[in-house]
Amino acid sequence: MEKIKVYGRQKVNGSVQISGAKNAALPLFAATLLSDNGMCLKNVPPLADIETMTELLEKLGVVCISKQNSIYDGIVKFKTDEISSFTAPYEVVKKMRASILVLGPLLARFGRCKVSLPGGCAIGVRPIDLHLKGLEALGAKVELKDGYVHASAIDGLKGATFEFPIVTVTGTENILMAATLADGSTILKNAAREPEIVDLANCLNAMGARISGQGTSTITIEGVTSLHYAEYSILPDRIEAGTYAIAAGITRGKVDLLGGNFRELLPTFIEKMEETGMKFTDIENGLRVESCGEIVPTNISTEPFPGFPTDLQAQSMALLAVANGESEICENIWENRFMHVAEFMRMGANITINGSYAHIVGVPTLKGAPVMATDLRASFGLVLAALAAEGDTVIDRVYHLDRGYCCVTEKFAGCGVVVERF
Ligand code: EPZ
């Protein structure tokens, strides 16, 4: 199994090209199923999760033609007029929960589909009850049998008003996609407001859908009978950008994040990082992040967008573990997203967990140690801690990292940092 070696006491100083957003690309790949006229996506990040989604689409009969544009991004053309299967099998879904995103499109276009229940993952049970309730609101019949969701809508889906009891990102995406081909109009209330939802809605509109309100809590969709071919470039990954911003903060360095308007994609994150002493300046095609030389403690509470992203929680904990004082992190989205704490403590961090709260007493420095990645974002949290630590760190189970971060060695090399895989 591949490992990553991170030498300690490094300083980030340079620029990083940010790739397309994983959490925008995954629903956009699923959206290709809505049209029999195909689609072309640009700025596709070369990630393991994208390979898994490609494998799933090909099992359904989509022809995916990928072309590498640079090491950081690719272009994918989809041929979608010969869908031959409507089943998303367990062996694919268990690798990646986001496979559940084929449910809405298959149901909307073909009136039937069978998707394996995703099962939990390291950060929590991750139920899909709201996906199913939303589809039933549009007239679908949903049955759970032998670990699979059997959904059907023989007379097609009907527009309806549906209010999400809690904000769900992929839940909103699934129902949004299904509603584009429903008969009549749909109003989604308490919808997720993430930029990735806006990207999906904008792409669907480019394909001929009629969606408005994306980015607010109320999204309106006027159903259409079919969608046409479109070419669309995926928005940059705000979570990758935030992760490399923290790399500059924790190593008391400087980094130019290139490839997007990250100030509007990370409003609360930037506010919080400024409280820790980091400075953010808009530059041509990106954002400059500079450490002020010390790390001031602060308190963080994860919320749906525009609040502080849960996907930057583990990375922020690495930074606060070496702040000059005490901080508190409250994880409100996932019930078990503190697995990285035990690994940080092996490196000498002083963190106490109490339910959804982590109390962090900053220490002058962490010590390099052999550690293990537990989930996608936690794995990068360990890399960040290791960059500033005394001594070297070897991180095991680095496949977690590859699910959501591409070209890590090359991107770090671009800002003067050595991270080795072996
Ligand atoms: C998306 O997951 C992201 N994944 C996650 O990123 C991210 O952490 C999460 O949104 C929150 O921002 C993708 O976009 C592919 P949710 P998702 O449905 O949609 C509960 C990463 O690191 N819930 O918004 O699965 C759920 O248990 C990944 O890139 C239900 O109860 O998250 C959670 O407490 C990790 N019933 C809350 O809602 C449902 O039917 C938010 O989950 C659905 C969700």
Short mmCIF file of C-alpha atoms and ligand atoms in Angstrom, two decimals:
data_model
loop_
_atom_site.label_atom_id
_atom_site.label_comp_id
_atom_site.label_asym_id
_atom_site.label_seq_id
_atom_site.Cartn_x
_atom_site.Cartn_y
_atom_site.Cartn_z
CA MET A 1 0.00 0.00 0.00
CA GLU A 2 1.43 3.39 -0.95
CA LYS A 3 2.61 5.74 1.75
CA ILE A 4 3.53 9.40 1.90
CA LYS A 5 6.66 10.77 3.60
CA VAL A 6 6.51 14.40 4.74
CA TYR A 7 9.71 16.09 5.93
CA GLY A 8 9.12 18.41 8.88
CA ARG A 9 9.90 22.08 9.39
CA GLN A 10 9.13 23.07 5.78
CA LYS A 11 7.85 26.46 4.63
CA VAL A 12 5.34 26.86 1.82
CA ASN A 13 6.40 29.60 -0.56
CA GLY A 14 5.06 29.65 -4.12
CA SER A 15 1.83 29.05 -6.07
CA VAL A 16 -0.66 26.21 -6.53
CA GLN A 17 -2.96 25.66 -9.52
CA ILE A 18 -6.33 24.63 -8.04
CA SER A 19 -8.11 21.83 -9.94
CA GLY A 20 -11.83 21.43 -10.70
CA ALA A 21 -14.05 20.68 -7.68
CA LYS A 22 -14.55 16.97 -6.89
CA ASN A 23 -17.93 17.72 -5.30
CA ALA A 24 -19.09 19.59 -8.40
CA ALA A 25 -17.69 17.05 -10.88
CA LEU A 26 -19.46 14.06 -9.29
CA PRO A 27 -23.04 15.40 -9.66
CA LEU A 28 -22.15 16.81 -13.10
CA PHE A 29 -21.03 13.35 -14.24
CA ALA A 30 -24.34 11.93 -12.99
CA ALA A 31 -26.25 14.71 -14.81
CA THR A 32 -25.03 13.35 -18.17
CA LEU A 33 -27.60 10.55 -17.73
CA LEU A 34 -30.42 13.10 -18.08
CA SER A 35 -29.82 13.69 -21.79
CA ASP A 36 -29.47 11.35 -24.77
CA ASN A 37 -27.52 14.06 -26.60
CA GLY A 38 -24.31 13.66 -24.58
CA MET A 39 -22.22 16.34 -22.90
CA CYS A 40 -18.64 17.61 -22.58
CA LEU A 41 -17.09 18.59 -19.23
CA LYS A 42 -13.85 20.60 -18.89
CA ASN A 43 -11.58 21.25 -15.91
CA VAL A 44 -12.25 17.69 -14.71
CA PRO A 45 -9.94 16.87 -11.76
CA PRO A 46 -7.89 13.64 -12.21
CA LEU A 47 -9.08 11.94 -8.98
CA ALA A 48 -9.81 8.37 -7.87
CA ASP A 49 -13.44 9.31 -7.14
CA ILE A 50 -13.82 10.57 -10.73
CA GLU A 51 -12.46 7.23 -12.01
CA THR A 52 -15.03 5.42 -9.84
CA MET A 53 -17.89 7.56 -11.17
CA THR A 54 -16.64 6.96 -14.74
CA GLU A 55 -16.61 3.20 -14.05
CA LEU A 56 -20.22 3.42 -12.83
CA LEU A 57 -21.43 5.44 -15.84
CA GLU A 58 -19.75 2.97 -18.22
CA LYS A 59 -21.50 0.07 -16.43
CA LEU A 60 -24.78 1.87 -17.22
CA GLY A 61 -23.85 2.17 -20.90
CA VAL A 62 -22.42 5.69 -21.10
CA VAL A 63 -19.32 6.01 -23.32
CA CYS A 64 -16.79 8.29 -21.59
CA ILE A 65 -13.89 9.64 -23.67
CA SER A 66 -11.31 11.32 -21.42
CA LYS A 67 -8.45 13.50 -22.62
CA GLN A 68 -5.79 14.88 -20.26
CA ASN A 69 -5.53 18.65 -20.72
CA SER A 70 -2.69 19.11 -18.20
CA ILE A 71 -1.59 17.07 -15.15
CA TYR A 72 -4.11 19.14 -13.18
CA ASP A 73 -7.22 18.76 -15.35
CA GLY A 74 -8.90 16.80 -18.12
CA ILE A 75 -11.72 17.01 -20.64
CA VAL A 76 -14.38 14.27 -20.77
CA LYS A 77 -16.90 13.72 -23.58
CA PHE A 78 -19.95 11.61 -22.77
CA LYS A 79 -22.05 9.61 -25.28
CA THR A 80 -25.36 8.85 -23.54
CA ASP A 81 -27.76 7.56 -26.19
CA GLU A 82 -27.28 3.85 -25.45
CA ILE A 83 -27.97 3.39 -21.74
CA SER A 84 -28.25 -0.38 -21.32
CA SER A 85 -28.51 -0.84 -17.55
CA PHE A 86 -30.35 0.92 -14.75
CA THR A 87 -28.52 -0.70 -11.83
CA ALA A 88 -25.76 0.88 -9.75
CA PRO A 89 -24.13 -2.23 -8.24
CA TYR A 90 -22.93 -2.56 -4.64
CA GLU A 91 -19.29 -3.16 -5.62
CA VAL A 92 -19.14 0.34 -7.11
CA VAL A 93 -21.45 2.17 -4.66
CA LYS A 94 -19.55 0.84 -1.62
CA LYS A 95 -16.38 2.52 -2.95
CA MET A 96 -18.05 5.90 -3.26
CA ARG A 97 -21.31 7.07 -1.69
CA ALA A 98 -21.74 9.78 -4.30
CA SER A 99 -22.79 6.95 -6.68
CA ILE A 100 -26.25 7.59 -5.19
CA LEU A 101 -26.37 10.63 -7.48
CA VAL A 102 -27.34 8.43 -10.47
CA LEU A 103 -30.67 7.72 -8.77
CA GLY A 104 -32.45 10.97 -9.69
CA PRO A 105 -31.25 11.17 -13.31
CA LEU A 106 -32.01 7.48 -14.13
CA LEU A 107 -35.47 7.80 -12.60
CA ALA A 108 -36.21 11.06 -14.43
CA ARG A 109 -35.11 9.83 -17.86
CA PHE A 110 -36.09 6.13 -17.78
CA GLY A 111 -38.70 5.92 -15.02
CA ARG A 112 -36.80 3.22 -13.17
CA CYS A 113 -33.53 2.39 -11.44
CA LYS A 114 -31.95 0.12 -8.86
CA VAL A 115 -29.17 1.58 -6.72
CA SER A 116 -27.31 -0.21 -3.96
CA LEU A 117 -27.66 1.43 -0.55
CA PRO A 118 -24.32 3.17 -0.07
CA GLY A 119 -23.59 1.92 3.43
CA GLY A 120 -21.83 4.18 5.92
CA CYS A 121 -18.29 5.42 5.78
CA ALA A 122 -15.68 6.49 8.30
CA ILE A 123 -17.31 9.84 9.09
CA GLY A 124 -20.78 8.56 9.84
CA VAL A 125 -23.86 6.51 8.96
CA ARG A 126 -24.68 8.93 6.12
CA PRO A 127 -28.34 7.97 5.51
CA ILE A 128 -30.13 8.72 2.21
CA ASP A 129 -33.68 8.91 3.61
CA LEU A 130 -34.13 12.50 2.39
CA HIS A 131 -33.08 11.56 -1.16
CA LEU A 132 -35.84 8.94 -1.17
CA LYS A 133 -38.47 11.19 0.44
CA GLY A 134 -37.74 13.88 -2.16
CA LEU A 135 -38.16 11.44 -5.06
CA GLU A 136 -41.42 10.12 -3.56
CA ALA A 137 -42.64 13.73 -3.40
CA LEU A 138 -42.12 13.82 -7.19
CA GLY A 139 -44.32 10.72 -7.53
CA ALA A 140 -41.67 7.97 -7.52
CA LYS A 141 -42.38 4.59 -5.93
CA VAL A 142 -39.44 3.59 -3.72
CA GLU A 143 -38.81 0.18 -2.17
CA LEU A 144 -35.81 -1.07 -0.17
CA LYS A 145 -34.99 -4.72 -0.85
CA ASP A 146 -31.81 -6.84 -0.45
CA GLY A 147 -29.71 -3.75 0.27
CA TYR A 148 -30.89 -1.99 -2.87
CA VAL A 149 -33.19 0.97 -3.53
CA HIS A 150 -35.76 -0.03 -6.18
CA ALA A 151 -37.31 3.16 -7.56
CA SER A 152 -39.87 3.56 -10.34
CA ALA A 153 -42.04 6.26 -11.89
CA ILE A 154 -43.93 4.54 -14.72
CA ASP A 155 -46.04 7.63 -15.51
CA GLY A 156 -43.00 9.87 -15.18
CA LEU A 157 -42.21 12.28 -12.33
CA LYS A 158 -44.56 15.12 -11.42
CA GLY A 159 -43.41 18.53 -10.20
CA ALA A 160 -44.11 19.21 -6.50
CA THR A 161 -43.10 21.36 -3.56
CA PHE A 162 -40.65 19.61 -1.20
CA GLU A 163 -39.06 20.98 1.96
CA PHE A 164 -35.84 19.33 3.22
CA PRO A 165 -36.03 18.85 7.02
CA ILE A 166 -32.25 19.31 7.11
CA VAL A 167 -29.85 20.74 4.55
CA THR A 168 -28.38 17.96 2.42
CA VAL A 169 -25.95 18.65 -0.45
CA THR A 170 -26.30 15.48 -2.55
CA GLY A 171 -29.96 15.20 -1.48
CA THR A 172 -30.59 18.62 -3.05
CA GLU A 173 -28.57 17.60 -6.13
CA ASN A 174 -30.50 14.35 -6.63
CA ILE A 175 -33.94 15.98 -6.46
CA LEU A 176 -32.80 18.99 -8.50
CA MET A 177 -31.67 16.69 -11.33
CA ALA A 178 -34.83 14.56 -11.17
CA ALA A 179 -37.07 17.66 -11.25
CA THR A 180 -35.52 18.99 -14.49
CA LEU A 181 -37.50 16.38 -16.50
CA ALA A 182 -40.59 16.21 -14.25
CA ASP A 183 -44.00 17.25 -15.58
CA GLY A 184 -44.74 20.72 -14.15
CA SER A 185 -42.81 22.86 -11.72
CA THR A 186 -40.96 21.89 -8.52
CA ILE A 187 -40.05 24.10 -5.57
CA LEU A 188 -37.28 22.87 -3.25
CA LYS A 189 -37.25 24.51 0.18
CA ASN A 190 -34.37 24.50 2.68
CA ALA A 191 -32.19 23.47 -0.27
CA ALA A 192 -28.40 23.38 0.11
CA ARG A 193 -26.65 26.59 -1.03
CA GLU A 194 -23.16 25.22 -1.75
CA PRO A 195 -21.36 26.64 -4.84
CA GLU A 196 -21.33 23.07 -6.22
CA ILE A 197 -25.15 23.16 -6.35
CA VAL A 198 -25.00 26.45 -8.26
CA ASP A 199 -22.48 24.89 -10.68
CA LEU A 200 -24.79 21.90 -11.27
CA ALA A 201 -27.84 24.12 -11.85
CA ASN A 202 -25.91 26.39 -14.23
CA CYS A 203 -24.76 23.36 -16.24
CA LEU A 204 -28.29 21.90 -16.35
CA ASN A 205 -29.60 25.29 -17.58
CA ALA A 206 -26.90 25.21 -20.29
CA MET A 207 -28.42 21.84 -21.30
CA GLY A 208 -31.89 23.43 -21.56
CA ALA A 209 -33.24 23.01 -18.03
CA ARG A 210 -35.18 25.87 -16.44
CA ILE A 211 -33.83 26.34 -12.91
CA SER A 212 -33.80 29.49 -10.78
CA GLY A 213 -32.88 30.33 -7.18
CA GLN A 214 -29.75 28.14 -7.09
CA GLY A 215 -27.47 29.38 -4.27
CA THR A 216 -30.47 30.35 -2.13
CA SER A 217 -32.55 28.05 0.11
CA THR A 218 -35.42 27.97 -2.41
CA ILE A 219 -34.80 26.50 -5.86
CA THR A 220 -37.54 26.48 -8.54
CA ILE A 221 -37.41 24.05 -11.47
CA GLU A 222 -39.80 24.20 -14.46
CA GLY A 223 -39.79 20.66 -15.92
CA VAL A 224 -38.85 20.27 -19.61
CA THR A 225 -39.30 17.24 -21.87
CA SER A 226 -35.62 16.76 -22.78
CA LEU A 227 -32.16 18.26 -22.43
CA HIS A 228 -29.62 18.93 -25.19
CA TYR A 229 -25.83 18.72 -25.59
CA ALA A 230 -23.75 21.26 -23.70
CA GLU A 231 -20.10 21.94 -22.92
CA TYR A 232 -19.34 23.11 -19.38
CA SER A 233 -16.24 23.92 -17.33
CA ILE A 234 -16.29 22.76 -13.70
CA LEU A 235 -15.81 25.35 -10.97
CA PRO A 236 -12.54 25.27 -9.00
CA ASP A 237 -12.28 23.23 -5.80
CA ARG A 238 -12.78 25.54 -2.80
CA ILE A 239 -11.88 22.71 -0.39
CA GLU A 240 -8.56 22.07 -2.15
CA ALA A 241 -7.93 25.84 -2.11
CA GLY A 242 -8.70 26.09 1.61
CA THR A 243 -6.44 23.11 2.30
CA TYR A 244 -3.41 24.71 0.61
CA ALA A 245 -4.22 28.04 2.33
CA ILE A 246 -3.79 26.27 5.67
CA ALA A 247 -0.50 24.77 4.41
CA ALA A 248 0.78 28.35 4.11
CA GLY A 249 -0.62 29.26 7.54
CA ILE A 250 0.79 26.28 9.44
CA THR A 251 4.26 26.63 7.89
CA ARG A 252 4.21 30.40 8.40
CA GLY A 253 4.71 30.80 4.62
CA LYS A 254 2.92 32.24 1.61
CA VAL A 255 0.98 30.75 -1.29
CA ASP A 256 -0.83 32.05 -4.38
CA LEU A 257 -4.00 29.98 -5.00
CA LEU A 258 -4.61 30.14 -8.76
CA GLY A 259 -7.73 29.31 -10.77
CA GLY A 260 -10.76 30.95 -9.21
CA ASN A 261 -12.43 33.63 -7.12
CA PHE A 262 -11.85 31.88 -3.79
CA ARG A 263 -12.95 34.84 -1.70
CA GLU A 264 -16.59 34.30 -2.76
CA LEU A 265 -16.27 30.50 -2.53
CA LEU A 266 -14.88 30.51 1.06
CA PRO A 267 -16.45 33.48 2.89
CA THR A 268 -16.56 32.14 6.48
CA PHE A 269 -13.38 30.09 6.14
CA ILE A 270 -11.41 33.23 5.16
CA GLU A 271 -12.95 35.20 8.04
CA LYS A 272 -11.86 32.49 10.50
CA MET A 273 -8.37 32.11 9.02
CA GLU A 274 -7.89 35.90 9.27
CA GLU A 275 -8.68 35.55 13.00
CA THR A 276 -5.74 33.09 13.24
CA GLY A 277 -3.45 35.73 11.71
CA MET A 278 -3.48 34.80 8.01
CA LYS A 279 -3.73 37.59 5.42
CA PHE A 280 -5.71 37.21 2.14
CA THR A 281 -5.13 39.47 -0.89
CA ASP A 282 -6.90 39.24 -4.25
CA ILE A 283 -4.46 38.74 -7.16
CA GLU A 284 -4.80 38.14 -10.91
CA ASN A 285 -6.79 34.85 -11.29
CA GLY A 286 -6.66 33.93 -7.62
CA LEU A 287 -5.94 34.71 -4.00
CA ARG A 288 -2.66 35.29 -2.12
CA VAL A 289 -2.46 33.82 1.38
CA GLU A 290 0.25 34.96 3.81
CA SER A 291 1.00 33.99 7.39
CA CYS A 292 1.72 36.84 9.80
CA GLY A 293 4.36 34.65 11.49
CA GLU A 294 2.27 33.46 14.41
CA ILE A 295 -0.93 31.39 14.78
CA VAL A 296 -3.67 32.95 16.92
CA PRO A 297 -6.29 30.56 18.42
CA THR A 298 -9.97 30.85 17.40
CA ASN A 299 -13.26 28.90 17.64
CA ILE A 300 -14.83 27.14 14.64
CA SER A 301 -18.30 25.69 14.16
CA THR A 302 -19.02 23.77 10.94
CA GLU A 303 -22.25 24.70 9.12
CA PRO A 304 -23.83 24.29 5.68
CA PHE A 305 -22.72 26.94 3.12
CA PRO A 306 -22.11 29.86 3.58
CA GLY A 307 -20.95 28.67 7.03
CA PHE A 308 -17.58 27.07 7.79
CA PRO A 309 -17.17 23.93 5.60
CA THR A 310 -17.00 20.61 7.46
CA ASP A 311 -14.60 19.46 4.73
CA LEU A 312 -12.00 21.92 6.08
CA GLN A 313 -12.45 20.94 9.74
CA ALA A 314 -9.63 18.37 10.04
CA GLN A 315 -7.21 20.66 8.20
CA SER A 316 -8.09 23.60 10.48
CA MET A 317 -7.55 21.42 13.55
CA ALA A 318 -3.96 20.80 12.43
CA LEU A 319 -3.42 24.58 12.34
CA LEU A 320 -5.04 25.20 15.74
CA ALA A 321 -3.05 22.32 17.29
CA VAL A 322 0.02 24.59 17.07
CA ALA A 323 -1.71 27.93 17.81
CA ASN A 324 -0.48 29.99 20.77
CA GLY A 325 -3.54 29.38 22.94
CA GLU A 326 -6.78 27.39 23.29
CA SER A 327 -9.38 26.83 20.53
CA GLU A 328 -12.65 24.96 20.19
CA ILE A 329 -14.05 23.18 17.11
CA CYS A 330 -17.69 22.13 16.94
CA GLU A 331 -18.52 19.58 14.20
CA ASN A 332 -22.25 20.00 13.48
CA ILE A 333 -22.58 18.07 10.21
CA TRP A 334 -21.07 14.60 10.80
CA GLU A 335 -21.42 12.54 13.98
CA ASN A 336 -18.01 10.91 13.71
CA ARG A 337 -15.61 13.28 12.01
CA PHE A 338 -12.93 13.42 14.70
CA MET A 339 -10.95 10.28 13.74
CA HIS A 340 -7.97 12.49 12.92
CA VAL A 341 -7.75 13.59 16.59
CA ALA A 342 -6.15 10.30 17.75
CA GLU A 343 -3.54 10.61 14.96
CA PHE A 344 -2.80 14.28 15.83
CA MET A 345 -2.31 13.21 19.45
CA ARG A 346 0.30 10.64 18.35
CA MET A 347 2.16 13.69 17.00
CA GLY A 348 1.95 15.43 20.38
CA ALA A 349 -1.21 17.49 19.95
CA ASN A 350 -3.25 18.30 23.10
CA ILE A 351 -6.92 17.77 22.13
CA THR A 352 -9.91 16.67 24.22
CA ILE A 353 -13.17 15.53 22.62
CA ASN A 354 -16.53 16.07 24.28
CA GLY A 355 -19.37 14.96 21.97
CA SER A 356 -19.32 17.19 18.91
CA TYR A 357 -16.77 19.53 20.52
CA ALA A 358 -12.98 19.25 20.28
CA HIS A 359 -11.05 21.41 22.75
CA ILE A 360 -7.56 22.17 21.44
CA VAL A 361 -4.69 23.47 23.61
CA GLY A 362 -2.03 24.70 21.19
CA VAL A 363 1.48 23.26 21.64
CA PRO A 364 4.72 24.93 20.45
CA THR A 365 5.44 22.15 17.98
CA LEU A 366 4.24 18.70 16.90
CA LYS A 367 6.58 15.72 16.48
CA GLY A 368 6.77 13.66 13.29
CA ALA A 369 5.47 10.08 13.75
CA PRO A 370 4.10 7.14 11.73
CA VAL A 371 0.33 7.90 11.39
CA MET A 372 -2.65 6.54 9.47
CA ALA A 373 -5.16 8.34 7.28
CA THR A 374 -8.78 7.57 8.20
CA ASP A 375 -10.79 9.59 5.69
CA LEU A 376 -10.25 11.88 2.75
CA ARG A 377 -9.93 15.23 4.52
CA ALA A 378 -8.29 13.84 7.69
CA SER A 379 -5.49 12.45 5.53
CA PHE A 380 -4.57 15.94 4.35
CA GLY A 381 -4.89 17.24 7.91
CA LEU A 382 -2.06 14.84 8.80
CA VAL A 383 0.05 16.11 5.87
CA LEU A 384 -0.40 19.69 7.10
CA ALA A 385 0.53 18.79 10.69
CA ALA A 386 3.57 16.90 9.38
CA LEU A 387 4.81 19.88 7.32
CA ALA A 388 5.27 21.97 10.48
CA ALA A 389 6.30 19.13 12.81
CA GLU A 390 9.81 18.44 14.10
CA GLY A 391 11.12 15.34 12.33
CA ASP A 392 9.60 13.36 9.50
CA THR A 393 6.16 11.72 9.25
CA VAL A 394 5.07 8.68 7.26
CA ILE A 395 1.35 8.53 6.48
CA ASP A 396 -0.20 5.16 5.68
CA ARG A 397 -3.42 4.43 3.68
CA VAL A 398 -2.73 7.31 1.35
CA TYR A 399 -5.47 6.07 -1.03
CA HIS A 400 -7.79 8.26 1.04
CA LEU A 401 -5.80 11.29 -0.13
CA ASP A 402 -6.01 10.28 -3.80
CA ARG A 403 -9.80 10.26 -3.65
CA GLY A 404 -9.97 14.03 -3.35
CA TYR A 405 -6.54 15.56 -4.01
CA CYS A 406 -4.60 15.24 -7.28
CA CYS A 407 -0.90 15.78 -7.98
CA VAL A 408 -0.03 16.50 -4.32
CA THR A 409 3.72 15.99 -4.82
CA GLU A 410 3.78 18.25 -7.89
CA LYS A 411 1.58 20.94 -6.31
CA PHE A 412 3.73 21.07 -3.19
CA ALA A 413 6.91 21.10 -5.31
CA GLY A 414 5.50 24.28 -6.92
CA CYS A 415 5.65 25.95 -3.51
CA GLY A 416 9.02 24.68 -2.38
CA VAL A 417 7.83 21.75 -0.27
CA VAL A 418 8.98 18.10 -0.51
CA VAL A 419 6.35 15.38 -0.06
CA GLU A 420 7.39 11.88 -1.22
CA ARG A 421 5.27 8.86 -2.13
CA PHE A 422 6.67 5.34 -1.84
C1 EPZ B 1 -21.61 16.22 0.68
O1 EPZ B 1 -21.91 14.96 1.27
C2 EPZ B 1 -20.13 16.17 0.34
N1 EPZ B 1 -19.90 15.11 -0.64
C3 EPZ B 1 -19.31 15.90 1.61
O2 EPZ B 1 -17.94 15.96 1.25
C4 EPZ B 1 -19.60 17.02 2.62
O3 EPZ B 1 -18.94 16.72 3.82
C5 EPZ B 1 -21.12 17.12 2.87
O4 EPZ B 1 -21.83 17.29 1.63
C6 EPZ B 1 -21.46 18.30 3.77
O5 EPZ B 1 -21.01 19.49 3.17
C7 EPZ B 1 -20.21 15.35 -1.94
O6 EPZ B 1 -20.69 16.41 -2.30
C8 EPZ B 1 -19.95 14.24 -2.90
P1 EPZ B 1 -25.18 15.84 3.29
P2 EPZ B 1 -23.46 14.53 1.50
O7 EPZ B 1 -26.25 15.03 2.65
O8 EPZ B 1 -24.32 15.15 0.47
C9 EPZ B 1 -27.64 14.10 6.96
C10 EPZ B 1 -15.73 15.21 1.06
O9 EPZ B 1 -14.87 15.19 1.94
N2 EPZ B 1 -28.48 13.44 5.95
O10 EPZ B 1 -25.13 17.32 3.03
O11 EPZ B 1 -23.48 13.05 1.67
C11 EPZ B 1 -26.24 13.54 7.01
O12 EPZ B 1 -26.18 12.42 7.88
C12 EPZ B 1 -17.14 14.76 1.39
O13 EPZ B 1 -15.57 15.63 -0.12
C13 EPZ B 1 -29.60 12.72 6.36
O14 EPZ B 1 -29.88 12.62 7.56
O15 EPZ B 1 -23.77 15.22 2.90
C14 EPZ B 1 -25.43 14.71 7.55
O16 EPZ B 1 -25.53 14.75 8.96
C15 EPZ B 1 -17.22 14.14 2.77
N3 EPZ B 1 -30.38 12.11 5.42
C16 EPZ B 1 -26.16 15.94 6.99
O17 EPZ B 1 -27.45 15.47 6.56
C17 EPZ B 1 -30.11 12.20 4.07
O18 EPZ B 1 -30.88 11.66 3.26
C18 EPZ B 1 -25.48 16.57 5.79
O19 EPZ B 1 -25.21 15.55 4.86
C19 EPZ B 1 -28.97 12.93 3.68
C20 EPZ B 1 -28.18 13.55 4.63
#
